Amino acid sequence: MRPRIITPIILFILFLPPTALAGKLYKWVDDKGQTHYTQTLPPTDAHRARSHLDEHGIVVKEVDAAKTEEELQQEAEQKRLRQEQQRLVEQQQAQDRVLLRTFRSADDILMTRDGQLQAVDTSVRVTQANIRRLKTTLEEMQQDAAKRELRGRSVSKRMLQDIEIKRQALEDAYSSIIEREHDKNRIRQSFARDLKRFRELKKLEQSDDPIQKARDSFDHALQNVYHCQSGDNCEGPWQRAKAYLKAHSTTPVKIEGDNIVITGEPMEDDDISISVSRIDDPKRGSLVIFMDLQCKIISLQKRLCANGEAINRIKQGFRNELAKAGDLSQSLP
């Protein structure tokens, strides 16, 4: 017969008094890797992983080591992230249900989007008409002030204040147009996401990327807006913008201030009137230079200009021209 091997734990139990076998027996490992068998767990080792043994040395219960503060924080963070993930899943499911109830087809989404864009465009056209009136009024007021000075009469403080009020109103109108373009961009982006998700839910073919298309449309719409670097007063780009205006406008400069330059109204079919202004963009918290182009409209229905191609070229070159000044200023010591 093979000799019976007696393990240390069996030896330990054999030499325990009978009363000890009725209680708990702990098996645990200290920092040095030594295994201990004790009837009681020392308070200093209460945080350790341990096994509960019965009188036969069989493990009846396992207790994990107490979690450290870092482990507890990680566990709490994992729980928070799982809850946030579940919230996002439920939110997406709710949005999907609303999307499918609201629109019957992709065409419905496009029609609704176009309706909202048209409403913003109507607001822009009203603002543009107001800009034309403001420019005419401001030009007349400045001409009147110039005539007074030529006759040796002083320009009253009230007249100067009225001129400044009109000039500020004009800058506010330009700011409003920029804000409306941001509104149109938000509309395009929102409906582009809806359209993409609708096609996914309906398992329709994704012929193009509506989100990228919306971004490209916004970029094209703001070709006449140059965003200055944060904290920059735009002085370099502003000087280049004024030079750009004088190089491309077919009408003479009528108003030139610190932050706005306006040329005369278009009189001939191929005239191009340009205005540039340096204004605040509250959405970005920085200055922008805005270029406004006007021409003599030859078709009210489609609002066409006789010199439409030239206007497009001027718009396309505007930001690149001003960016040269920005690059130059950054390279200077």
CSV table of C-alpha atoms in Angstrom, one decimal:
chain,number,residue,atom,x,y,z
A,1,MET,CA,0.0,0.0,0.0
A,2,ARG,CA,1.1,3.6,-0.7
A,3,PRO,CA,2.0,5.6,2.3
A,4,ARG,CA,-0.6,8.3,3.2
A,5,ILE,CA,0.6,11.9,2.8
A,6,ILE,CA,-0.4,14.1,5.6
A,7,THR,CA,-0.7,17.8,4.5
A,8,PRO,CA,0.3,20.7,6.8
A,9,ILE,CA,-3.3,21.7,7.2
A,10,ILE,CA,-4.4,18.2,8.4
A,11,LEU,CA,-1.5,18.2,10.9
A,12,PHE,CA,-2.6,21.6,12.0
A,13,ILE,CA,-6.1,20.5,12.6
A,14,LEU,CA,-5.0,17.2,14.3
A,15,PHE,CA,-3.2,19.2,17.0
A,16,LEU,CA,-6.0,21.6,17.6
A,17,PRO,CA,-7.9,21.1,20.8
A,18,PRO,CA,-11.5,19.7,20.4
A,19,THR,CA,-13.1,23.0,21.4
A,20,ALA,CA,-11.3,24.8,18.6
A,21,LEU,CA,-12.8,22.6,15.9
A,22,ALA,CA,-16.2,23.9,16.8
A,23,GLY,CA,-15.3,27.4,15.7
A,24,LYS,CA,-14.1,29.1,12.5
A,25,LEU,CA,-10.7,28.5,11.1
A,26,TYR,CA,-9.1,31.2,8.8
A,27,LYS,CA,-6.5,30.7,6.1
A,28,TRP,CA,-4.8,33.8,4.9
A,29,VAL,CA,-1.5,35.0,3.4
A,30,ASP,CA,0.5,37.9,4.8
A,31,ASP,CA,2.6,40.5,2.9
A,32,LYS,CA,5.6,38.1,2.9
A,33,GLY,CA,3.7,35.4,1.2
A,34,GLN,CA,3.5,33.2,4.3
A,35,THR,CA,0.2,31.2,4.8
A,36,HIS,CA,-1.4,31.4,8.2
A,37,TYR,CA,-4.1,29.3,9.8
A,38,THR,CA,-5.8,31.0,12.8
A,39,GLN,CA,-8.9,30.8,14.8
A,40,THR,CA,-9.2,34.5,14.9
A,41,LEU,CA,-8.3,37.1,12.2
A,42,PRO,CA,-5.9,39.8,13.6
A,43,PRO,CA,-7.5,43.3,13.3
A,44,THR,CA,-4.4,44.4,11.3
A,45,ASP,CA,-5.1,41.7,8.7
A,46,ALA,CA,-8.9,42.0,8.5
A,47,HIS,CA,-8.6,43.6,5.1
A,48,ARG,CA,-6.9,40.5,3.5
A,49,ALA,CA,-8.4,37.9,1.3
A,50,ARG,CA,-9.1,34.7,3.3
A,51,SER,CA,-10.7,31.3,3.3
A,52,HIS,CA,-13.1,29.9,6.0
A,53,LEU,CA,-12.3,26.2,6.7
A,54,ASP,CA,-14.4,23.5,8.4
A,55,GLU,CA,-13.1,20.9,10.9
A,56,HIS,CA,-11.9,18.8,7.9
A,57,GLY,CA,-9.9,21.6,6.4
A,58,ILE,CA,-12.4,22.0,3.5
A,59,VAL,CA,-12.9,25.6,2.3
A,60,VAL,CA,-16.5,26.5,3.0
A,61,LYS,CA,-16.3,30.2,2.2
A,62,GLU,CA,-14.1,32.6,0.3
A,63,VAL,CA,-13.8,36.3,1.3
A,64,ASP,CA,-12.1,38.7,-1.1
A,65,ALA,CA,-9.7,41.3,0.1
A,66,ALA,CA,-11.2,44.7,1.1
A,67,LYS,CA,-11.1,47.1,-1.9
A,68,THR,CA,-8.7,50.0,-1.7
A,69,GLU,CA,-10.0,53.6,-2.0
A,70,GLU,CA,-8.7,53.7,-5.6
A,71,GLU,CA,-10.5,50.5,-6.5
A,72,LEU,CA,-13.7,51.8,-4.9
A,73,GLN,CA,-13.4,55.0,-7.0
A,74,GLN,CA,-12.8,53.0,-10.2
A,75,GLU,CA,-15.8,50.8,-9.4
A,76,ALA,CA,-18.0,53.9,-8.8
A,77,GLU,CA,-16.8,55.4,-12.1
A,78,GLN,CA,-17.5,52.2,-14.0
A,79,LYS,CA,-21.0,52.2,-12.6
A,80,ARG,CA,-21.5,55.8,-13.5
A,81,LEU,CA,-20.3,55.2,-17.0
A,82,ARG,CA,-22.6,52.2,-17.4
A,83,GLN,CA,-25.6,54.2,-16.2
A,84,GLU,CA,-24.7,57.1,-18.6
A,85,GLN,CA,-24.4,54.6,-21.5
A,86,GLN,CA,-27.8,53.2,-20.7
A,87,ARG,CA,-29.2,56.7,-20.5
A,88,LEU,CA,-27.8,57.5,-24.0
A,89,VAL,CA,-29.2,54.3,-25.4
A,90,GLU,CA,-32.7,55.1,-24.0
A,91,GLN,CA,-32.4,58.7,-25.3
A,92,GLN,CA,-31.4,57.5,-28.8
A,93,GLN,CA,-34.3,55.0,-28.8
A,94,ALA,CA,-36.7,57.8,-27.8
A,95,GLN,CA,-35.4,60.1,-30.5
A,96,ASP,CA,-35.7,57.3,-33.1
A,97,ARG,CA,-39.4,56.8,-32.1
A,98,VAL,CA,-40.1,60.5,-32.5
A,99,LEU,CA,-38.2,60.6,-35.8
A,100,LEU,CA,-40.2,57.7,-37.3
A,101,ARG,CA,-43.5,59.2,-36.0
A,102,THR,CA,-42.7,62.6,-37.4
A,103,PHE,CA,-41.6,61.7,-40.9
A,104,ARG,CA,-42.9,59.2,-43.3
A,105,SER,CA,-40.1,59.4,-45.9
A,106,ALA,CA,-36.7,61.0,-46.5
A,107,ASP,CA,-38.5,63.5,-48.8
A,108,ASP,CA,-40.6,64.7,-45.8
A,109,ILE,CA,-37.4,65.5,-43.9
A,110,LEU,CA,-36.0,67.5,-46.9
A,111,MET,CA,-39.2,69.4,-47.4
A,112,THR,CA,-39.4,70.4,-43.7
A,113,ARG,CA,-35.7,71.4,-43.7
A,114,ASP,CA,-36.2,73.5,-46.9
A,115,GLY,CA,-39.2,75.2,-45.3
A,116,GLN,CA,-37.2,76.3,-42.2
A,117,LEU,CA,-34.3,77.5,-44.4
A,118,GLN,CA,-36.7,79.5,-46.5
A,119,ALA,CA,-38.0,81.2,-43.4
A,120,VAL,CA,-34.5,82.2,-42.4
A,121,ASP,CA,-33.7,83.4,-46.0
A,122,THR,CA,-36.8,85.6,-45.8
A,123,SER,CA,-35.5,87.2,-42.6
A,124,VAL,CA,-32.1,87.7,-44.3
A,125,ARG,CA,-33.8,89.5,-47.3
A,126,VAL,CA,-35.6,91.8,-45.0
A,127,THR,CA,-32.3,92.6,-43.3
A,128,GLN,CA,-30.6,93.2,-46.6
A,129,ALA,CA,-33.3,95.6,-47.6
A,130,ASN,CA,-32.8,97.4,-44.3
A,131,ILE,CA,-29.1,97.5,-45.0
A,132,ARG,CA,-29.6,99.3,-48.3
A,133,ARG,CA,-31.8,101.9,-46.6
A,134,LEU,CA,-29.3,102.4,-43.8
A,135,LYS,CA,-26.4,102.8,-46.3
A,136,THR,CA,-28.4,105.4,-48.3
A,137,THR,CA,-29.4,107.3,-45.2
A,138,LEU,CA,-25.9,107.2,-43.7
A,139,GLU,CA,-24.4,108.4,-47.0
A,140,GLU,CA,-26.8,111.3,-47.1
A,141,MET,CA,-26.1,112.3,-43.5
A,142,GLN,CA,-22.3,112.2,-44.1
A,143,GLN,CA,-22.7,114.3,-47.3
A,144,ASP,CA,-24.8,116.8,-45.4
A,145,ALA,CA,-22.1,117.0,-42.6
A,146,ALA,CA,-19.4,117.5,-45.2
A,147,LYS,CA,-21.4,120.3,-46.9
A,148,ARG,CA,-21.7,122.1,-43.5
A,149,GLU,CA,-18.0,121.9,-43.0
A,150,LEU,CA,-17.3,123.3,-46.5
A,151,ARG,CA,-19.6,126.3,-45.7
A,152,GLY,CA,-17.7,126.9,-42.5
A,153,ARG,CA,-20.5,125.7,-40.4
A,154,SER,CA,-19.9,123.3,-37.5
A,155,VAL,CA,-21.4,119.9,-37.4
A,156,SER,CA,-23.6,119.6,-34.3
A,157,LYS,CA,-23.0,117.0,-31.7
A,158,ARG,CA,-26.5,115.7,-32.3
A,159,MET,CA,-25.8,115.1,-36.0
A,160,LEU,CA,-22.6,113.3,-35.2
A,161,GLN,CA,-24.5,111.1,-32.7
A,162,ASP,CA,-27.1,110.3,-35.3
A,163,ILE,CA,-24.4,109.3,-37.8
A,164,GLU,CA,-22.8,107.0,-35.3
A,165,ILE,CA,-26.2,105.5,-34.4
A,166,LYS,CA,-26.9,104.7,-38.1
A,167,ARG,CA,-23.4,103.3,-38.5
A,168,GLN,CA,-23.9,101.0,-35.5
A,169,ALA,CA,-27.3,100.0,-36.8
A,170,LEU,CA,-25.6,99.0,-40.0
A,171,GLU,CA,-22.9,96.9,-38.2
A,172,ASP,CA,-25.7,95.3,-36.2
A,173,ALA,CA,-27.5,94.4,-39.4
A,174,TYR,CA,-24.3,92.8,-40.8
A,175,SER,CA,-24.0,90.8,-37.5
A,176,SER,CA,-27.6,89.7,-37.9
A,177,ILE,CA,-26.8,88.2,-41.3
A,178,ILE,CA,-23.9,86.3,-39.9
A,179,GLU,CA,-26.1,85.0,-37.1
A,180,ARG,CA,-28.8,83.9,-39.6
A,181,GLU,CA,-26.2,82.0,-41.5
A,182,HIS,CA,-25.3,80.2,-38.3
A,183,ASP,CA,-29.0,79.5,-37.8
A,184,LYS,CA,-29.1,78.0,-41.3
A,185,ASN,CA,-26.1,75.9,-40.5
A,186,ARG,CA,-27.7,74.5,-37.4
A,187,ILE,CA,-30.8,73.7,-39.4
A,188,ARG,CA,-28.8,71.9,-42.1
A,189,GLN,CA,-26.7,69.9,-39.6
A,190,SER,CA,-29.8,68.9,-37.5
A,191,PHE,CA,-31.8,67.7,-40.5
A,192,ALA,CA,-28.7,66.0,-42.0
A,193,ARG,CA,-28.3,63.9,-38.8
A,194,ASP,CA,-32.1,63.1,-38.9
A,195,LEU,CA,-31.9,62.1,-42.6
A,196,LYS,CA,-28.9,59.9,-42.0
A,197,ARG,CA,-30.5,58.2,-39.0
A,198,PHE,CA,-33.8,57.8,-40.8
A,199,ARG,CA,-32.1,56.0,-43.7
A,200,GLU,CA,-30.3,53.7,-41.2
A,201,LEU,CA,-33.6,52.9,-39.4
A,202,LYS,CA,-35.4,52.3,-42.6
A,203,LYS,CA,-32.4,50.4,-44.1
A,204,LEU,CA,-32.4,52.8,-47.1
A,205,GLU,CA,-29.4,53.3,-49.3
A,206,GLN,CA,-27.0,56.0,-48.1
A,207,SER,CA,-26.2,57.7,-51.5
A,208,ASP,CA,-24.1,60.4,-49.9
A,209,ASP,CA,-23.1,61.9,-46.5
A,210,PRO,CA,-25.8,64.5,-45.7
A,211,ILE,CA,-23.8,65.7,-42.7
A,212,GLN,CA,-20.7,66.5,-44.7
A,213,LYS,CA,-22.9,68.0,-47.4
A,214,ALA,CA,-24.3,70.4,-44.8
A,215,ARG,CA,-20.9,71.4,-43.6
A,216,ASP,CA,-19.8,72.2,-47.2
A,217,SER,CA,-22.9,74.2,-47.7
A,218,PHE,CA,-22.2,76.3,-44.6
A,219,ASP,CA,-18.6,76.9,-45.6
A,220,HIS,CA,-19.7,78.0,-49.0
A,221,ALA,CA,-22.3,80.4,-47.6
A,222,LEU,CA,-19.7,82.1,-45.4
A,223,GLN,CA,-17.1,82.7,-48.0
A,224,ASN,CA,-17.4,86.4,-47.4
A,225,VAL,CA,-16.7,86.1,-43.6
A,226,TYR,CA,-13.1,86.0,-42.2
A,227,HIS,CA,-12.7,84.9,-38.6
A,228,CYS,CA,-9.7,86.6,-36.9
A,229,GLN,CA,-7.5,84.7,-34.5
A,230,SER,CA,-8.7,84.8,-30.8
A,231,GLY,CA,-7.4,87.9,-29.1
A,232,ASP,CA,-6.4,89.5,-32.5
A,233,ASN,CA,-7.6,93.0,-33.3
A,234,CYS,CA,-7.7,91.9,-37.0
A,235,GLU,CA,-5.5,95.0,-38.0
A,236,GLY,CA,-3.5,93.1,-40.7
A,237,PRO,CA,-6.5,91.4,-42.3
A,238,TRP,CA,-8.6,94.5,-41.9
A,239,GLN,CA,-6.1,96.6,-43.9
A,240,ARG,CA,-6.0,93.9,-46.6
A,241,ALA,CA,-9.8,93.8,-46.6
A,242,LYS,CA,-10.0,97.5,-47.3
A,243,ALA,CA,-7.5,97.1,-50.1
A,244,TYR,CA,-9.5,94.2,-51.5
A,245,LEU,CA,-12.6,96.3,-51.5
A,246,LYS,CA,-10.9,99.2,-53.4
A,247,ALA,CA,-9.5,96.7,-55.9
A,248,HIS,CA,-12.7,95.0,-56.8
A,249,SER,CA,-15.5,97.5,-56.3
A,250,THR,CA,-16.7,99.4,-59.4
A,251,THR,CA,-18.2,102.3,-57.3
A,252,PRO,CA,-16.2,104.8,-55.3
A,253,VAL,CA,-15.8,104.7,-51.5
A,254,LYS,CA,-18.5,106.8,-49.8
A,255,ILE,CA,-18.0,106.0,-46.1
A,256,GLU,CA,-14.8,105.0,-44.4
A,257,GLY,CA,-14.6,104.6,-40.7
A,258,ASP,CA,-12.5,102.7,-38.2
A,259,ASN,CA,-14.6,99.5,-38.6
A,260,ILE,CA,-16.6,100.0,-41.7
A,261,VAL,CA,-16.0,101.0,-45.3
A,262,ILE,CA,-18.8,101.4,-47.8
A,263,THR,CA,-18.8,102.1,-51.6
A,264,GLY,CA,-21.6,103.8,-53.5
A,265,GLU,CA,-24.7,102.1,-54.7
A,266,PRO,CA,-24.6,100.2,-58.0
A,267,MET,CA,-25.9,102.4,-60.8
A,268,GLU,CA,-25.0,100.5,-63.9
A,269,ASP,CA,-26.0,96.9,-64.8
A,270,ASP,CA,-22.4,95.6,-64.2
A,271,ASP,CA,-21.7,97.7,-61.1
A,272,ILE,CA,-20.5,95.9,-58.0
A,273,SER,CA,-20.8,97.7,-54.7
A,274,ILE,CA,-18.8,96.4,-51.7
A,275,SER,CA,-18.9,97.0,-48.0
A,276,VAL,CA,-16.5,95.6,-45.4
A,277,SER,CA,-17.0,95.8,-41.6
A,278,ARG,CA,-15.0,94.6,-38.6
A,279,ILE,CA,-17.6,93.3,-36.1
A,280,ASP,CA,-18.0,91.0,-33.1
A,281,ASP,CA,-19.1,87.4,-33.6
A,282,PRO,CA,-20.7,86.5,-30.2
A,283,LYS,CA,-20.8,82.8,-31.1
A,284,ARG,CA,-17.1,82.6,-31.3
A,285,GLY,CA,-16.2,85.4,-29.0
A,286,SER,CA,-13.9,86.9,-31.6
A,287,LEU,CA,-13.8,89.6,-34.3
A,288,VAL,CA,-14.8,88.8,-37.8
A,289,ILE,CA,-14.5,90.8,-41.1
A,290,PHE,CA,-17.6,90.7,-43.1
A,291,MET,CA,-17.8,91.6,-46.8
A,292,ASP,CA,-21.2,92.5,-48.3
A,293,LEU,CA,-21.6,92.6,-52.1
A,294,GLN,CA,-24.4,94.4,-54.0
A,295,CYS,CA,-25.2,94.7,-57.6
A,296,LYS,CA,-28.0,96.0,-59.8
A,297,ILE,CA,-30.6,93.2,-59.8
A,298,ILE,CA,-31.8,92.3,-63.3
A,299,SER,CA,-34.3,89.6,-62.3
A,300,LEU,CA,-36.4,90.1,-59.2
A,301,GLN,CA,-37.8,86.6,-59.4
A,302,LYS,CA,-34.4,84.9,-59.2
A,303,ARG,CA,-32.5,88.0,-57.9
A,304,LEU,CA,-29.9,87.7,-60.6
A,305,CYS,CA,-27.1,90.2,-61.2
A,306,ALA,CA,-25.6,91.1,-64.5
A,307,ASN,CA,-22.1,90.5,-63.1
A,308,GLY,CA,-22.9,87.4,-61.1
A,309,GLU,CA,-19.8,85.5,-62.1
A,310,ALA,CA,-17.5,88.4,-61.0
A,311,ILE,CA,-19.3,88.5,-57.6
A,312,ASN,CA,-18.7,84.8,-57.1
A,313,ARG,CA,-15.0,85.2,-57.9
A,314,ILE,CA,-14.7,88.1,-55.4
A,315,LYS,CA,-16.4,86.0,-52.7
A,316,GLN,CA,-14.1,83.0,-53.4
A,317,GLY,CA,-10.9,85.0,-53.1
A,318,PHE,CA,-11.9,87.0,-50.0
A,319,ARG,CA,-10.8,84.7,-47.2
A,320,ASN,CA,-7.7,83.5,-49.0
A,321,GLU,CA,-6.6,87.1,-49.5
A,322,LEU,CA,-7.1,88.1,-45.8
A,323,ALA,CA,-5.5,84.9,-44.6
A,324,LYS,CA,-2.3,86.1,-46.2
A,325,ALA,CA,-2.2,89.0,-43.9
A,326,GLY,CA,-2.9,86.6,-40.9
A,327,ASP,CA,0.0,84.4,-41.9
A,328,LEU,CA,2.3,87.4,-42.4
A,329,SER,CA,1.4,88.8,-39.0
A,330,GLN,CA,2.1,85.5,-37.3
A,331,SER,CA,5.6,85.2,-38.9
A,332,LEU,CA,6.6,88.7,-37.7
A,333,PRO,CA,8.7,88.9,-34.4
